Amino acid sequence: MDDEFRPPTLLGLPSYLAGAAARVGHRLLVEALATHDLRLPHFAVLTALSDFGPLPQHELADRLAINRSHLVGYLDDIEQRDLVRRERDPQDRRRQLVALTASGRAQMRRLHEVALRSQAEFLHALTQPEQETLVALLRRVINANDKDRLA
């Protein structure tokens, strides 16, 4: 088989390449998380809380670009597993704060390793410097999009 199996015109479109590559990486990550009986949105919530600390529920949804009503279902799932807790914000009783539990922090440490292994498999065709360059470029695209979206 030739090096390029797909139509060259499509392979010349960065958005097509990014989407096709994302589907491969997404599949590997989803499969890895499924072995822990979690879905990608659950992992995203746990990751955000691990990185940022407790957040108001609406801010968590906004930071993850998740529909606020969908977030409630994801939180219900992982709260039942004692990975997060919701409580009233003492600064504003109208808001719910979401935080990791001790179990959630421990699970997040395990899941971080699982995610890293899935991504190493995903990017195995690239050298470490190439992987770092790819991540830096994709972050620039995402950050610019977030700035535009939030402006």
Coordinates of N, CA and C in Angstrom, one line a residue:
M1 N 0.9 -1.2 0.0 CA 0.0 0.0 0.0 C 0.9 1.2 0.0
D2 N 0.4 2.3 -0.7 CA 1.2 3.5 -0.7 C 1.2 4.1 0.7
D3 N 2.1 5.1 0.9 CA 2.1 5.8 2.2 C 0.8 6.5 2.4
E4 N 0.2 7.0 1.4 CA -1.1 7.8 1.6 C -2.2 7.0 0.9
F5 N -3.0 6.5 1.7 CA -4.2 5.7 1.3 C -5.4 6.6 1.0
R6 N -5.5 7.7 1.7 CA -6.6 8.6 1.5 C -6.4 9.6 0.4
P7 N -7.5 10.3 0.0 CA -7.4 11.2 -1.1 C -6.4 12.4 -0.8
P8 N -5.5 12.6 -1.7 CA -4.5 13.7 -1.4 C -5.1 15.1 -1.1
T9 N -6.3 15.4 -1.8 CA -6.9 16.6 -1.6 C -7.4 16.8 -0.1
L10 N -7.9 15.7 0.4 CA -8.3 15.7 1.9 C -7.1 15.9 2.8
L11 N -6.0 15.1 2.4 CA -4.8 15.2 3.2 C -4.1 16.5 3.2
G12 N -4.5 17.4 2.3 CA -4.0 18.8 2.2 C -4.8 19.7 3.1
L13 N -5.9 19.3 3.7 CA -6.7 20.2 4.5 C -6.4 19.9 6.0
P14 N -5.8 20.9 6.7 CA -5.5 20.8 8.1 C -6.6 20.4 9.0
S15 N -7.8 20.9 8.7 CA -9.0 20.5 9.5 C -9.3 19.0 9.3
Y16 N -9.2 18.5 8.1 CA -9.4 17.1 7.9 C -8.4 16.3 8.7
L17 N -7.1 16.6 8.5 CA -6.1 15.9 9.2 C -6.3 15.9 10.7
A18 N -6.6 17.1 11.3 CA -6.7 17.2 12.7 C -7.9 16.4 13.2
G19 N -9.0 16.4 12.4 CA -10.2 15.6 12.8 C -9.9 14.1 12.7
A20 N -9.3 13.7 11.7 CA -9.0 12.3 11.5 C -8.0 11.8 12.6
A21 N -7.0 12.6 12.9 CA -6.1 12.2 13.9 C -6.8 12.2 15.3
A22 N -7.6 13.2 15.5 CA -8.3 13.3 16.8 C -9.2 12.1 17.0
R23 N -9.8 11.6 15.9 CA -10.7 10.4 16.1 C -9.8 9.2 16.5
V24 N -8.6 9.0 16.0 CA -7.8 7.9 16.4 C -7.4 8.1 17.9
G25 N -6.9 9.3 18.3 CA -6.5 9.5 19.7 C -7.7 9.4 20.6
H26 N -8.9 9.9 20.2 CA -10.1 9.8 21.0 C -10.5 8.4 21.2
R27 N -10.4 7.6 20.2 CA -10.8 6.1 20.3 C -9.9 5.5 21.4
L28 N -8.6 5.7 21.3 CA -7.7 5.0 22.2 C -7.9 5.5 23.6
L29 N -8.2 6.8 23.8 CA -8.4 7.3 25.2 C -9.7 6.8 25.7
V30 N -10.8 6.8 24.9 CA -12.1 6.3 25.3 C -12.0 4.8 25.7
E31 N -11.3 4.0 24.9 CA -11.1 2.6 25.2 C -10.3 2.4 26.5
A32 N -9.3 3.2 26.8 CA -8.5 3.1 28.0 C -9.4 3.5 29.2
L33 N -10.2 4.5 29.1 CA -11.0 5.0 30.2 C -12.1 4.0 30.5
A34 N -12.6 3.3 29.5 CA -13.7 2.3 29.6 C -13.2 1.2 30.5
T35 N -11.9 0.9 30.5 CA -11.5 -0.2 31.4 C -11.6 0.2 32.8
H36 N -11.8 1.5 33.1 CA -12.1 1.9 34.5 C -13.6 2.3 34.6
D37 N -14.4 1.9 33.7 CA -15.8 2.2 33.7 C -16.1 3.7 33.8
L38 N -15.4 4.4 33.0 CA -15.6 5.9 32.9 C -15.6 6.3 31.4
R39 N -16.3 7.4 31.2 CA -16.4 8.0 29.9 C -15.5 9.2 29.8
L40 N -15.2 9.7 28.6 CA -14.4 10.9 28.5 C -14.9 12.1 29.2
P41 N -16.2 12.4 29.2 CA -16.7 13.6 29.9 C -16.4 13.4 31.4
H42 N -16.5 12.2 32.0 CA -16.2 12.0 33.4 C -14.7 12.4 33.7
F43 N -13.9 11.9 32.8 CA -12.4 12.1 32.9 C -12.2 13.6 32.8
A44 N -12.8 14.3 31.9 CA -12.6 15.7 31.7 C -13.0 16.5 33.0
V45 N -14.1 16.1 33.6 CA -14.5 16.7 34.9 C -13.5 16.5 35.9
L46 N -13.0 15.3 36.1 CA -12.0 14.9 37.1 C -10.7 15.7 36.9
T47 N -10.3 15.8 35.6 CA -9.1 16.5 35.2 C -9.2 18.0 35.6
A48 N -10.3 18.6 35.2 CA -10.5 20.0 35.5 C -10.5 20.3 37.0
L49 N -11.1 19.5 37.8 CA -11.1 19.7 39.2 C -9.7 19.4 39.8
S50 N -9.0 18.5 39.2 CA -7.6 18.2 39.7 C -6.7 19.4 39.4
D51 N -6.9 20.0 38.2 CA -6.0 21.1 37.7 C -6.4 22.4 38.4
F52 N -7.7 22.7 38.5 CA -8.1 24.0 39.0 C -8.6 24.0 40.4
G53 N -8.9 22.9 41.0 CA -9.5 22.8 42.4 C -11.0 23.0 42.3
P54 N -11.7 23.1 43.4 CA -13.1 23.2 43.4 C -13.6 24.4 42.5
L55 N -14.7 24.1 41.7 CA -15.2 25.1 40.8 C -16.7 25.2 41.0
P56 N -17.3 26.4 40.7 CA -18.8 26.4 40.6 C -19.2 25.6 39.4
Q57 N -20.3 24.9 39.5 CA -20.8 24.0 38.5 C -20.9 24.6 37.1
H58 N -21.4 25.9 37.1 CA -21.5 26.5 35.8 C -20.2 26.9 35.2
E59 N -19.2 27.2 36.0 CA -17.9 27.5 35.5 C -17.2 26.3 35.0
L60 N -17.4 25.1 35.7 CA -16.8 23.9 35.2 C -17.4 23.5 33.8
A61 N -18.7 23.7 33.6 CA -19.3 23.4 32.3 C -18.6 24.4 31.3
D62 N -18.5 25.6 31.6 CA -17.9 26.6 30.6 C -16.5 26.3 30.3
R63 N -15.7 25.9 31.3 CA -14.3 25.6 31.1 C -14.1 24.4 30.2
L64 N -15.0 23.4 30.3 CA -15.0 22.2 29.5 C -15.7 22.3 28.2
A65 N -16.4 23.4 28.0 CA -17.3 23.5 26.8 C -18.3 22.4 26.8
I66 N -18.9 22.1 27.9 CA -19.9 21.0 28.0 C -21.2 21.7 28.3
N67 N -22.3 21.3 27.7 CA -23.6 21.8 28.0 C -23.9 21.7 29.5
R68 N -24.4 22.7 30.1 CA -24.6 22.7 31.6 C -25.5 21.6 32.0
S69 N -26.6 21.3 31.2 CA -27.5 20.3 31.6 C -26.9 18.9 31.5
H70 N -26.0 18.7 30.5 CA -25.3 17.4 30.3 C -24.3 17.2 31.5
L71 N -23.7 18.3 32.0 CA -22.8 18.2 33.0 C -23.4 17.6 34.3
V72 N -24.7 18.0 34.5 CA -25.4 17.5 35.7 C -25.4 15.9 35.7
G73 N -25.7 15.3 34.6 CA -25.7 13.9 34.5 C -24.3 13.3 34.7
Y74 N -23.3 13.9 34.2 CA -21.9 13.4 34.4 C -21.6 13.5 35.8
L75 N -21.9 14.6 36.5 CA -21.6 14.8 37.9 C -22.4 13.7 38.7
D76 N -23.6 13.5 38.4 CA -24.4 12.5 39.1 C -23.7 11.1 39.1
D77 N -23.2 10.7 37.9 CA -22.5 9.5 37.7 C -21.3 9.4 38.6
I78 N -20.4 10.4 38.6 CA -19.2 10.3 39.3 C -19.4 10.6 40.8
E79 N -20.4 11.3 41.1 CA -20.7 11.6 42.6 C -21.2 10.3 43.2
Q80 N -22.0 9.5 42.5 CA -22.4 8.2 43.0 C -21.2 7.3 43.3
R81 N -20.2 7.5 42.6 CA -18.9 6.6 42.8 C -18.0 7.3 43.8
D82 N -18.4 8.3 44.4 CA -17.6 9.1 45.5 C -16.4 9.6 44.9
L83 N -16.4 10.1 43.7 CA -15.2 10.7 43.1 C -15.3 12.2 43.2
V84 N -16.5 12.8 43.3 CA -16.7 14.2 43.5 C -17.8 14.5 44.5
R85 N -17.8 15.7 45.0 CA -18.9 16.1 45.9 C -19.4 17.5 45.4
R86 N -20.7 17.7 45.6 CA -21.2 19.0 45.3 C -21.7 19.6 46.7
E87 N -21.5 20.9 46.8 CA -21.9 21.6 48.0 C -22.2 23.0 47.7
R88 N -23.0 23.6 48.5 CA -23.3 25.0 48.3 C -22.1 25.9 48.5
D89 N -21.9 26.9 47.6 CA -20.8 27.8 47.8 C -21.1 28.7 49.0
P90 N -20.2 28.7 49.9 CA -20.4 29.6 51.1 C -20.4 31.1 50.8
Q91 N -19.8 31.5 49.6 CA -19.8 32.9 49.2 C -21.1 33.2 48.5
D92 N -21.8 32.3 47.9 CA -23.0 32.5 47.2 C -23.8 31.3 47.2
R93 N -24.8 31.2 48.1 CA -25.6 30.0 48.3 C -26.4 29.6 47.1
R94 N -26.5 30.4 46.1 CA -27.2 30.0 44.9 C -26.4 29.1 44.0
R95 N -25.1 29.0 44.2 CA -24.2 28.3 43.4 C -23.8 26.9 44.0
Q96 N -23.5 25.9 43.2 CA -23.0 24.7 43.6 C -21.5 24.6 43.3
L97 N -20.7 24.3 44.3 CA -19.3 24.0 44.1 C -19.1 22.5 43.9
V98 N -18.2 22.2 43.0 CA -17.9 20.8 42.7 C -16.4 20.6 43.1
A99 N -16.1 19.6 43.8 CA -14.7 19.3 44.2 C -14.5 17.8 44.2
L100 N -13.2 17.5 44.0 CA -12.8 16.1 44.1 C -12.8 15.6 45.5
T101 N -13.2 14.3 45.7 CA -13.1 13.7 47.0 C -11.7 13.1 47.1
A102 N -11.3 12.5 48.2 CA -10.0 11.8 48.3 C -10.0 10.6 47.3
S103 N -11.1 9.9 47.2 CA -11.2 8.8 46.2 C -11.0 9.4 44.8
G104 N -11.6 10.5 44.5 CA -11.5 11.2 43.2 C -10.0 11.5 42.9
R105 N -9.3 12.1 43.9 CA -7.9 12.4 43.7 C -7.1 11.2 43.4
A106 N -7.3 10.1 44.1 CA -6.6 8.8 43.9 C -6.9 8.3 42.5
Q107 N -8.2 8.3 42.2 CA -8.6 7.8 40.8 C -8.0 8.7 39.7
M108 N -7.9 9.9 40.0 CA -7.3 10.8 39.0 C -5.8 10.5 38.7
R109 N -5.1 10.2 39.8 CA -3.7 9.8 39.6 C -3.6 8.6 38.8
R110 N -4.4 7.6 39.0 CA -4.4 6.4 38.2 C -4.8 6.7 36.7
L111 N -5.8 7.5 36.6 CA -6.3 7.8 35.2 C -5.4 8.7 34.4
H112 N -4.6 9.5 35.1 CA -3.6 10.3 34.4 C -2.6 9.4 33.7
E113 N -2.2 8.4 34.4 CA -1.2 7.4 33.8 C -1.9 6.6 32.7
V114 N -3.1 6.3 32.8 CA -3.9 5.6 31.8 C -3.9 6.5 30.5
A115 N -4.3 7.7 30.7 CA -4.4 8.7 29.6 C -3.0 8.9 28.9
L116 N -2.0 9.0 29.7 CA -0.6 9.2 29.1 C -0.2 8.0 28.2
R117 N -0.5 6.8 28.7 CA -0.2 5.6 27.9 C -1.0 5.5 26.6
S118 N -2.3 5.9 26.7 CA -3.1 5.9 25.5 C -2.6 6.9 24.5
Q119 N -2.1 8.0 25.0 CA -1.6 9.1 24.1 C -0.2 8.7 23.5
A120 N 0.6 8.0 24.3 CA 1.9 7.5 23.7 C 1.6 6.5 22.6
E121 N 0.6 5.7 22.8 CA 0.2 4.7 21.7 C -0.3 5.5 20.5
F122 N -1.1 6.5 20.7 CA -1.6 7.4 19.6 C -0.5 8.0 18.8
L123 N 0.5 8.6 19.5 CA 1.5 9.3 18.8 C 2.8 8.6 18.6
H124 N 2.8 7.3 18.6 CA 4.0 6.5 18.5 C 4.8 6.7 17.2
A125 N 4.1 7.2 16.2 CA 4.8 7.4 14.9 C 5.7 8.7 14.9
L126 N 5.6 9.5 16.0 CA 6.3 10.7 16.1 C 7.4 10.6 17.1
T127 N 8.5 11.3 16.9 CA 9.6 11.4 17.9 C 9.0 12.3 19.1
Q128 N 9.7 12.2 20.2 CA 9.3 13.0 21.4 C 9.3 14.5 21.0
P129 N 10.4 15.1 20.4 CA 10.3 16.5 20.0 C 9.1 16.8 19.0
E130 N 8.8 15.9 18.1 CA 7.7 16.1 17.2 C 6.4 16.1 18.0
Q131 N 6.3 15.2 19.0 CA 5.0 15.2 19.8 C 4.9 16.5 20.6
E132 N 6.0 17.0 21.1 CA 5.9 18.3 21.9 C 5.5 19.4 20.9
T133 N 6.1 19.4 19.7 CA 5.7 20.5 18.8 C 4.2 20.4 18.4
L134 N 3.8 19.2 18.1 CA 2.4 19.0 17.8 C 1.5 19.5 18.9
V135 N 1.8 19.1 20.1 CA 0.9 19.5 21.3 C 1.0 21.1 21.4
A136 N 2.1 21.7 21.2 CA 2.2 23.1 21.3 C 1.4 23.8 20.3
L137 N 1.5 23.3 19.0 CA 0.7 23.9 17.9 C -0.8 23.8 18.1
L138 N -1.2 22.6 18.5 CA -2.6 22.3 18.8 C -3.2 23.2 19.9
R139 N -2.3 23.4 21.0 CA -2.8 24.2 22.1 C -3.0 25.7 21.6
R140 N -2.1 26.1 20.7 CA -2.2 27.5 20.2 C -3.6 27.6 19.5
V141 N -3.9 26.6 18.7 CA -5.2 26.7 17.9 C -6.4 26.7 18.9
I142 N -6.3 25.8 19.9 CA -7.4 25.7 20.9 C -7.5 27.0 21.7
N143 N -6.4 27.5 22.2 CA -6.4 28.7 23.0 C -7.0 29.9 22.2
A144 N -6.6 30.0 20.9 CA -7.1 31.1 20.1 C -8.6 31.0 19.9
N145 N -9.1 29.7 19.7 CA -10.5 29.5 19.5 C -11.2 29.8 20.8
D146 N -10.7 29.4 22.0 CA -11.3 29.7 23.3 C -11.4 31.3 23.4
K147 N -10.4 32.0 23.1 CA -10.4 33.5 23.2 C -11.5 34.0 22.4
D148 N -11.6 33.5 21.1 CA -12.7 34.0 20.2 C -14.1 33.6 20.7
R149 N -14.2 32.4 21.2 CA -15.5 31.9 21.7 C -16.0 32.7 23.0
L150 N -15.0 33.1 23.8 CA -15.4 33.7 25.1 C -15.4 35.3 24.9
A151 N -15.0 35.8 23.8 CA -15.0 37.3 23.6 C -16.4 37.8 23.4

